[in-house]
Amino acid sequence: MPINTFKEDESTRQVLKIHTLLRLFAYMLKYRKEILQVLGLMLVVIAVGTVNPLLLKVSIDDKIAKGDVPGLLGILLLALLLNGISMLCVRERILRMSRVSNLVLMEIRQELYVHIQRLSFNFFDNRPVGKILSRVIGDVNSLKDILTNSVVTLLPDLATVVVVLGVMLALNYRLAVAALAMLPFLVLGMANVEIRAHKKWQTFRQKNSNLSAFTHEDFSGIRVVQGYTAEEKTSRTFGVLQQEVKDSFIAASRLNDLFWPMVEISWGVGTILVFVLGVGMLDSGEVTVGLLVAFTTYIAMFWQPIMNLSNFYNQLVTNLAGAERIFEILDLKPDLQDGPEAEELPEIRGEVEFEGVDFSYDGREQVLEEVHFHVRPGETVALVGPTGAGKTTIVNLIGRFYDVDKGTIRIDGRDIRTVTMESLRRQMGIMTQDNFLFSGTVEENIRYGKLDATREEVEEAAKAVHAHGFIQELPQGYGTLVNERGTGLSGGQRQLIAFARTMIARPRLLVLDEATSSIDTSTERMVQEGIARLLEGRTAFVVAHRLSTIQKAHRILFVDGKNILEDGSHRELMDRQGRYYDLYMSQFKWM
């Protein structure tokens, strides 16, 4: 899969909108009790709204015409009581429906977050983080209006339209037909606008995602941006992307803005037709003044829900693209999954075997071909070779972060595809050159390797890698707060904390990928002693460019040309004077 950068739009999967809506509304089923309560409150509001014009008709035709003041006051008091109850019901229904919609949004966001965490590295390799964030945050937030108004607007207003239509037909079917004369034209016009507007809103979501991706990338690399004085260039790029968001929003909004004028024109034409026809019917005595006044009120009661429904339809067209993007991610199946018969991997002894392993990241260009090697329990194996030779790929395959294209990887004689990934990775300690620290305390970052570790275990791990001394000198010691990525600490300090985090888990299989790349020579000497103790009794794979760090490894594998070219101890490989010898001498000839 090609990498999707901020410079290109994400592809959008085309699905039936009704399927997306039904899937979205399915999240509300667990809250059906609360929704039924909201609908009950809405029925009270609808009933009061329907009765109001009838009270007006009776007041005009019976009470005012006959001068019945006490009767008129009675109707007034009844109207005040009913409308007071209606106002309380409206307030309560808003509160309850807002709570339900927020709970549904939290559930969708949590489900999306958990699902994304389970996706394989390929998913993250091919997408900027900013585009993933735009789905978890922006697209989920866009669903709030749809969820809330589906109950608060859609169902009540549909019910209102049906009830009012029935009353209008019962009062006078000829006036009712005149009031609805423009309805067929309105439906056709809205359908035509929706088809074009939905595509425009999809484009807007894509452009907004591009902007999020660039912003995240730019701020993540702000040291590079400022170091190379590239602020002006990145500002121009940001401006271009922002303009694309603006243009796509305006293009979509222009189509959406056609909804209300179409409804208002239909409403106005229907009202005019009713008055023209109704005045003539007054002369013939077919209708009364009170009936005509009540009917015009019912026209407003009919078209106002139509206006609300068009607004909901507008929101639906606007935000449905967000739901489609969310479900597109949720429907992605992880490239790597436990097989139906996968078993728990027992405690690892540490035997690792590659048998005829082929691998490529994109399915075309091979990174490894016919790789064979066997590592005995407790051995420390160093992987060396030129950049891009496949050293990190080998250790990623051991943890089954990718699956081999061909061949088999065994741990303690068991194909790693036949055991659960959790039971495999739980027994591995992996430390990469990207010593990522999370925002929080030093202690929390170390405990990340073993969430139930005690303070004593945290300190023991820190002491083992010689991090305890500098940690105690920090302002709050182990309680010192560090920012995301550990800014404020030196590279060596971040590396030592990451070491402690890895070691606290006491892994049976250890992977150190350029683990000492950020440590200076004096710090390295301290760390090597701690590493040596922790490697005892464990199988370890060490990826290193600095060859001074791996001379004591039991074996050294020289990786190049998609395969293992040399295998032996440091002394053995130096005696052969092959590729490893040349690499070693090239590093030390100026020393």
XYZ file of C-alpha atoms in Angstrom:
591
model
C 0.000 0.000 0.000
C 1.465 3.407 -0.926
C 2.055 5.852 1.906
C -0.718 8.451 2.135
C 0.874 11.816 2.988
C -0.690 15.197 3.747
C -0.182 16.050 0.067
C -2.852 13.636 -1.140
C -6.476 12.937 -0.286
C -7.478 9.699 1.355
C -9.565 7.400 -0.773
C -13.196 7.150 0.323
C -15.104 3.903 0.274
C -18.550 4.255 -1.286
C -21.318 2.633 0.753
C -25.081 2.961 0.886
C -26.010 5.809 3.204
C -28.859 3.826 4.742
C -26.371 1.163 5.872
C -24.196 3.800 7.540
C -27.213 5.338 9.276
C -28.570 2.024 10.542
C -25.135 1.078 11.845
C -24.783 4.432 13.583
C -28.233 4.288 15.169
C -27.566 0.731 16.380
C -25.304 2.239 19.053
C -28.391 3.864 20.571
C -30.267 0.608 21.136
C -28.734 0.040 24.572
C -30.213 3.401 25.608
C -33.718 2.603 24.369
C -35.220 3.174 27.833
C -33.907 6.747 27.909
C -34.934 7.287 24.284
C -38.467 6.061 24.998
C -38.632 8.543 27.853
C -37.513 11.321 25.500
C -40.141 10.278 22.951
C -42.794 10.288 25.672
C -41.848 13.852 26.547
C -41.965 14.747 22.860
C -45.469 13.315 22.522
C -46.631 15.666 25.253
C -45.061 18.597 23.375
C -46.663 17.499 20.088
C -50.061 17.059 21.730
C -49.949 20.538 23.260
C -48.837 22.050 19.955
C -51.684 20.312 18.131
C -54.301 21.427 20.660
C -53.253 25.117 20.625
C -54.840 25.971 17.209
C -58.045 24.158 18.216
C -58.198 26.269 21.388
C -57.698 29.328 19.171
C -60.562 28.235 16.881
C -62.930 27.684 19.820
C -61.939 31.046 21.322
C -62.742 32.916 18.096
C -65.833 31.034 16.877
C -67.487 30.285 20.251
C -66.230 32.511 23.045
C -65.363 35.834 21.348
C -68.314 35.677 18.922
C -70.740 35.089 21.852
C -69.001 37.435 24.273
C -68.291 34.621 26.724
C -65.513 36.267 28.753
C -65.370 33.665 31.577
C -65.163 30.886 28.978
C -62.387 32.753 27.159
C -60.430 33.167 30.429
C -60.855 29.464 31.117
C -59.399 28.576 27.736
C -56.536 31.042 28.374
C -55.708 29.422 31.734
C -55.874 25.963 30.157
C -53.522 27.081 27.373
C -51.049 28.533 29.889
C -51.065 25.322 31.938
C -50.602 23.074 28.910
C -47.813 25.203 27.441
C -46.057 25.422 30.820
C -46.015 21.617 30.981
C -44.781 21.575 27.373
C -41.855 23.882 28.224
C -40.761 21.631 31.112
C -40.942 18.598 28.833
C -38.795 20.348 26.213
C -36.131 21.178 28.807
C -36.081 17.645 30.185
C -35.930 16.027 26.770
C -32.927 18.171 25.769
C -31.015 17.194 28.921
C -31.742 13.475 28.565
C -30.990 13.316 24.853
C -27.731 15.242 25.245
C -26.620 12.702 27.846
C -27.454 9.773 25.544
C -25.704 11.270 22.523
C -22.548 12.024 24.554
C -22.470 8.449 25.909
C -22.783 7.080 22.358
C -19.953 9.334 21.147
C -17.739 8.102 23.979
C -18.534 4.487 23.091
C -17.743 5.008 19.393
C -14.501 6.850 20.165
C -13.433 4.168 22.651
C -14.225 1.380 20.176
C -12.307 3.188 17.433
C -9.306 3.813 19.704
C -9.134 0.203 20.915
C -9.493 -1.088 17.348
C -6.725 1.157 15.997
C -4.380 -0.038 18.744
C -4.890 -3.607 17.536
C -4.050 -2.833 13.921
C -0.666 -3.934 12.673
C 2.351 -1.751 11.940
C 1.365 -1.651 8.255
C -1.614 0.543 9.107
C 0.577 3.111 10.872
C 3.398 2.818 8.334
C 1.070 4.009 5.576
C -0.813 6.831 7.333
C 0.306 10.070 8.979
C -0.618 10.245 12.662
C -2.548 13.465 12.051
C -4.959 11.705 9.701
C -5.611 9.011 12.296
C -6.234 11.677 14.953
C -8.711 13.480 12.695
C -10.869 10.352 12.644
C -10.675 9.663 16.376
C -11.468 13.259 17.337
C -12.923 15.365 14.522
C -14.992 12.735 12.726
C -16.440 11.349 15.959
C -17.369 14.834 17.201
C -19.175 15.510 13.921
C -21.727 12.794 14.775
C -23.179 14.573 17.829
C -25.810 16.549 15.916
C -26.932 13.484 13.968
C -27.358 11.378 17.105
C -29.137 14.073 19.094
C -31.427 15.306 16.342
C -32.331 11.807 15.154
C -34.479 11.563 18.292
C -35.099 15.206 19.185
C -35.910 16.280 15.614
C -36.427 13.377 13.219
C -38.963 11.216 15.031
C -40.973 14.001 16.742
C -41.128 16.145 13.628
C -42.173 13.197 11.477
C -44.893 12.471 14.018
C -45.914 16.143 14.027
C -46.149 16.210 10.235
C -48.349 13.093 10.210
C -50.618 14.329 13.018
C -50.987 17.848 11.599
C -51.613 16.475 8.120
C -54.387 14.288 9.518
C -55.980 17.232 11.330
C -55.757 19.446 8.227
C -57.380 16.792 6.059
C -60.099 16.343 8.662
C -60.791 20.074 8.855
C -60.856 20.688 5.077
C -59.176 18.430 2.526
C -59.230 21.080 -0.238
C -57.257 23.567 1.851
C -54.896 20.748 2.884
C -54.134 19.856 -0.749
C -53.472 23.529 -1.550
C -51.074 23.814 1.403
C -49.084 20.782 0.221
C -49.058 21.584 -3.491
C -45.310 22.323 -3.551
C -44.235 19.294 -1.487
C -43.424 16.967 -4.457
C -41.194 19.641 -6.049
C -39.437 20.172 -2.718
C -38.615 16.464 -2.363
C -37.159 16.271 -5.879
C -35.074 19.409 -5.361
C -33.648 18.262 -2.023
C -32.732 14.843 -3.412
C -30.843 16.464 -6.291
C -28.929 18.796 -3.965
C -28.088 15.974 -1.530
C -26.354 13.857 -4.162
C -23.963 16.651 -5.053
C -23.548 18.016 -1.515
C -22.510 14.656 0.002
C -19.545 14.408 -2.378
C -18.539 17.954 -1.487
C -18.568 17.141 2.226
C -16.471 14.042 1.622
C -13.902 16.270 -0.071
C -14.016 18.687 2.878
C -13.280 15.844 5.330
C -10.331 14.748 3.204
C -8.862 18.266 3.042
C -9.342 18.727 6.780
C -7.552 15.414 7.359
C -4.633 16.613 5.197
C -4.360 19.775 7.298
C -4.342 17.756 10.543
C -1.636 15.447 9.171
C 0.621 18.345 8.164
C 0.106 20.207 11.454
C 0.999 17.140 13.528
C 4.049 16.388 11.371
C 5.253 19.989 11.460
C 4.981 20.376 15.240
C 6.531 16.948 15.831
C 9.541 18.058 13.790
C 9.643 21.641 15.043
C 13.346 21.366 15.975
C 14.192 20.510 12.382
C 11.932 23.268 11.072
C 13.559 25.910 13.250
C 17.039 24.437 12.873
C 16.873 24.872 9.097
C 14.884 28.157 9.280
C 12.063 26.567 7.291
C 9.274 28.440 9.111
C 8.374 30.503 6.048
C 8.145 27.446 3.812
C 5.996 25.471 6.267
C 3.785 28.526 6.816
C 3.156 28.723 3.072
C 2.301 25.019 2.968
C -0.041 25.446 5.934
C -1.693 28.379 4.171
C -2.240 26.346 1.003
C -3.760 23.439 2.928
C -5.923 25.800 4.967
C -7.157 27.453 1.782
C -8.106 24.023 0.411
C -10.133 23.366 3.567
C -11.818 26.753 3.231
C -12.614 26.307 -0.468
C -14.019 22.799 0.018
C -16.152 23.999 2.952
C -17.557 26.924 0.964
C -18.302 24.699 -2.020
C -20.209 22.254 0.175
C -21.965 24.972 2.185
C -23.268 26.687 -0.940
C -25.159 23.559 -1.862
C -26.402 23.044 1.696
C -27.675 26.638 1.779
C -30.173 25.735 -0.944
C -32.191 23.566 1.470
C -33.840 26.335 3.491
C -34.805 28.600 0.547
C -36.524 25.641 -1.118
C -38.521 24.920 2.048
C -39.419 28.577 2.581
C -40.568 28.993 -1.027
C -42.730 25.875 -0.744
C -44.114 27.096 2.581
C -44.876 30.564 1.183
C -46.541 29.296 -2.000
C -48.667 26.845 0.023
C -49.772 29.607 2.412
C -50.735 31.920 -0.463
C -52.789 29.166 -2.122
C -54.598 28.475 1.158
C -55.487 32.152 1.616
C -56.637 32.553 -2.007
C -58.814 29.448 -1.778
C -59.894 30.077 1.823
C -61.144 33.648 1.274
C -63.392 32.403 -1.516
C -64.730 29.666 0.752
C -65.474 32.285 3.469
C -67.857 34.027 1.101
C -69.692 30.772 0.428
C -69.806 29.948 4.134
C -67.920 26.684 3.625
C -65.363 27.725 6.259
C -65.481 30.039 9.270
C -63.009 32.753 10.251
C -61.868 30.665 13.208
C -61.320 27.639 10.971
C -59.254 29.670 8.494
C -57.120 31.178 11.288
C -56.620 27.709 12.832
C -55.773 26.288 9.406
C -53.108 28.903 8.758
C -51.652 28.025 12.170
C -51.613 24.366 11.177
C -49.806 25.294 7.950
C -47.018 26.775 10.061
C -47.089 23.701 12.296
C -46.744 21.502 9.209
C -43.970 23.427 7.454
C -41.923 24.207 10.566
C -41.185 20.477 11.100
C -40.433 20.236 7.381
C -37.951 23.070 7.920
C -36.490 21.220 10.908
C -36.311 18.000 8.908
C -34.523 19.787 6.098
C -32.061 21.146 8.659
C -31.553 17.598 9.974
C -31.135 16.373 6.420
C -28.593 19.153 5.966
C -26.672 17.954 9.036
C -26.945 14.390 7.815
C -25.396 15.258 4.461
C -22.719 17.331 6.199
C -21.640 14.805 8.817
C -22.424 11.414 7.325
C -19.015 11.479 5.639
C -17.503 11.438 9.143
C -19.428 8.287 10.038
C -18.313 6.639 6.807
C -14.658 7.384 7.610
C -15.052 5.970 11.122
C -16.693 2.735 9.986
C -14.115 2.366 7.225
C -11.418 2.109 9.920
C -13.532 -0.138 12.156
C -14.020 -2.511 9.221
C -10.283 -2.855 8.664
C -9.152 -6.245 9.848
C -5.657 -6.382 11.375
C -3.093 -7.868 9.019
C -1.899 -9.950 11.946
C -4.380 -11.957 13.985
C -4.225 -14.944 16.248
C -5.306 -18.091 14.458
C -8.468 -19.850 15.638
C -6.353 -22.531 17.322
C -3.614 -20.246 18.675
C -2.357 -21.280 22.096
C -0.613 -19.547 24.968
C 3.160 -19.664 24.612
C 4.673 -21.279 27.720
C 7.560 -19.588 29.496
C 10.243 -19.009 26.903
C 13.568 -20.827 27.187
C 15.004 -18.711 24.387
C 15.678 -20.957 21.390
C 15.045 -19.016 18.165
C 15.147 -20.423 14.644
C 14.658 -18.828 11.207
C 14.020 -21.390 8.491
C 13.906 -20.221 4.856
C 12.387 -16.834 5.721
C 11.377 -14.435 2.927
C 9.862 -11.027 3.675
C 8.842 -7.820 1.916
C 6.984 -4.788 3.214
C 5.076 -4.022 0.042
C 4.694 -7.478 -1.496
C 7.090 -6.595 -4.303
C 10.607 -5.703 -3.168
C 12.168 -8.431 -1.047
C 13.975 -7.347 2.115
C 14.937 -10.869 3.232
C 15.376 -14.017 1.130
C 15.956 -17.582 2.365
C 17.233 -16.479 5.788
C 18.397 -19.379 7.989
C 19.912 -19.234 11.461
C 19.537 -20.936 14.815
C 20.070 -19.316 18.218
C 20.471 -21.347 21.372
C 18.852 -20.324 24.686
C 20.847 -17.686 26.565
C 22.910 -16.567 23.571
C 23.493 -12.903 22.838
C 23.382 -12.407 19.087
C 24.455 -9.155 17.453
C 23.060 -8.112 14.062
C 25.378 -5.842 12.092
C 25.577 -4.645 8.531
C 24.932 -1.607 6.342
C 21.873 0.574 6.761
C 18.771 -0.953 5.201
C 20.167 -4.469 5.154
C 17.260 -5.909 7.194
C 18.577 -6.021 10.766
C 15.567 -4.284 12.346
C 13.275 -6.295 10.095
C 14.620 -9.521 11.592
C 13.897 -8.458 15.182
C 10.434 -7.167 14.191
C 9.660 -10.559 12.686
C 10.680 -12.289 15.925
C 8.012 -10.281 17.779
C 5.560 -10.992 14.950
C 4.938 -7.357 14.239
C 4.911 -8.499 10.619
C 4.279 -11.939 9.144
C 6.808 -13.671 6.919
C 5.966 -14.162 3.253
C 7.589 -17.563 3.246
C 9.337 -19.835 5.704
C 8.972 -20.291 9.452
C 10.129 -18.590 12.631
C 10.193 -20.822 15.697
C 10.669 -20.036 19.358
C 11.420 -23.091 21.496
C 10.444 -25.200 18.509
C 6.987 -23.638 18.087
C 5.933 -21.676 15.011
C 5.151 -18.193 16.358
C 2.028 -18.098 14.151
C 0.524 -20.896 16.264
C 0.737 -18.984 19.565
C -1.088 -15.859 20.710
C 0.736 -12.615 20.017
C 0.023 -11.384 23.537
C 1.700 -14.399 25.160
C 4.703 -13.948 22.832
C 5.204 -10.209 23.260
C 4.527 -10.336 26.987
C 7.740 -12.327 27.375
C 9.800 -10.025 25.156
C 11.591 -6.862 26.101
C 12.029 -4.533 23.148
C 14.023 -1.325 23.166
C 14.465 0.666 19.986
C 16.514 3.693 19.010
C 13.280 5.721 19.295
C 13.330 5.896 23.104
C 9.822 7.336 23.368
C 8.814 8.670 26.778
C 5.235 9.504 27.676
C 4.116 12.643 29.466
C 4.084 11.824 33.189
C 6.581 11.104 35.938
C 9.858 9.253 35.571
C 8.457 6.499 37.781
C 5.357 6.109 35.591
C 7.512 5.820 32.477
C 9.623 3.062 34.000
C 6.564 1.262 35.378
C 5.106 1.199 31.851
C 7.158 -1.966 31.332
C 5.324 -3.649 34.241
C 2.158 -1.828 35.249
C 1.877 -3.531 38.651
C 5.519 -2.964 39.623
C 6.276 -1.673 43.105
C 8.433 1.363 43.842
C 11.208 -0.994 44.926
C 11.080 -2.811 41.565
C 11.209 0.526 39.743
C 14.300 1.573 41.642
C 15.912 -1.844 41.191
C 15.495 -1.625 37.408
C 16.896 1.912 37.404
C 19.895 0.864 39.465
C 20.570 -2.069 37.124
C 21.104 0.288 34.191
C 22.821 2.996 36.283
C 19.867 5.422 35.961
C 19.150 5.663 39.704
C 21.911 8.202 40.357
C 20.825 10.887 37.889
C 17.113 10.281 38.659
C 17.711 11.101 42.328
C 19.346 14.342 41.276
C 16.248 15.464 39.332
C 14.067 18.102 41.092
C 11.467 15.599 42.342
C 13.465 12.419 41.822
C 11.265 9.611 40.507
C 8.287 11.969 40.754
C 9.793 14.442 38.291
C 7.418 15.205 35.438
C 8.701 14.744 31.897
C 7.036 15.986 28.744
C 6.058 13.894 25.759
C 9.185 12.361 24.184
C 11.169 13.323 27.293
C 12.042 16.880 26.321
C 14.075 18.464 29.104
C 16.199 15.334 29.580
C 19.414 14.600 27.747
C 19.488 11.907 25.101
C 21.458 9.642 27.395
C 19.020 10.155 30.287
C 16.049 9.324 28.086
C 17.859 6.228 26.891
C 18.598 5.041 30.426
C 14.983 5.534 31.520
C 13.854 3.556 28.475
C 16.369 0.859 29.441
C 14.905 0.665 32.925
C 11.411 0.431 31.456
C 12.456 -2.500 29.310
C 14.342 -4.288 32.056
C 11.658 -4.014 34.734
C 9.570 -6.550 32.802
C 12.360 -9.153 33.244
C 11.803 -10.454 29.690
C 12.864 -13.941 28.613
C 13.745 -12.653 25.144
C 15.469 -9.301 24.792
C 15.725 -7.098 21.706
C 18.000 -4.040 21.746
C 17.685 -2.134 18.473
C 20.394 0.548 18.436
C 19.740 0.788 22.170
C 22.940 2.669 22.973
C 22.861 5.025 20.004
C 22.097 8.100 22.160
C 24.490 7.339 24.993
C 27.892 8.980 25.164
C 31.027 6.913 25.660
C 31.327 7.454 29.422
C 27.645 6.658 30.005
C 27.933 3.656 27.723
C 30.614 2.113 29.947
C 28.244 2.283 32.934
C 25.326 0.883 30.987
C 27.269 -2.019 29.496
C 27.877 -3.438 32.975
C 24.180 -3.307 33.801
C 23.273 -4.794 30.424
C 25.693 -7.665 30.946
C 24.001 -8.623 34.211
C 20.539 -8.397 32.727
C 21.484 -10.463 29.676
C 22.514 -13.393 31.844
C 20.223 -16.347 31.253
C 18.296 -14.570 28.463
C 18.394 -14.826 24.706
C 19.149 -11.392 23.318
C 19.280 -9.822 19.863
C 21.336 -6.640 19.647
C 21.200 -4.429 16.567
C 24.140 -2.026 16.548
C 26.135 0.165 14.198
C 28.647 0.982 16.912
C 30.672 -2.236 16.806
C 32.442 -1.535 20.100
C 29.197 -2.351 21.891
C 28.831 -5.900 20.606
C 32.316 -7.419 20.783
C 31.329 -9.584 23.767
C 28.283 -11.045 21.996
C 28.303 -14.831 21.705
C 27.630 -14.550 17.981
C 27.593 -11.847 15.365
C 25.421 -12.110 12.241
C 26.476 -9.886 9.345
C 23.325 -9.006 7.384
C 23.458 -7.773 3.802
C 22.173 -8.707 0.379
C 18.860 -9.879 1.920
C 20.584 -12.663 3.839
C 23.071 -13.643 6.553
C 26.505 -13.437 4.957
C 28.669 -14.179 8.011
C 28.036 -15.883 11.357
C 30.518 -16.212 14.241
C 32.079 -14.575 17.266
C 33.964 -11.294 17.025
C 37.301 -13.101 17.095
C 36.227 -15.660 14.488
C 34.941 -13.035 12.078
C 38.021 -10.886 12.491
C 40.207 -13.888 11.687
C 38.226 -14.528 8.477
C 38.875 -10.943 7.325
C 35.576 -10.827 5.461
C 32.775 -8.265 5.412
C 32.639 -7.863 9.195
C 36.412 -7.357 9.321
C 36.182 -4.615 6.672
C 33.331 -2.887 8.532
C 35.137 -3.082 11.864
C 38.402 -1.751 10.460
C 36.616 1.106 8.695
C 35.203 2.255 12.061
C 38.448 2.017 13.997
C 41.137 2.988 11.488
C 41.021 6.644 12.593
C 41.071 5.849 16.305
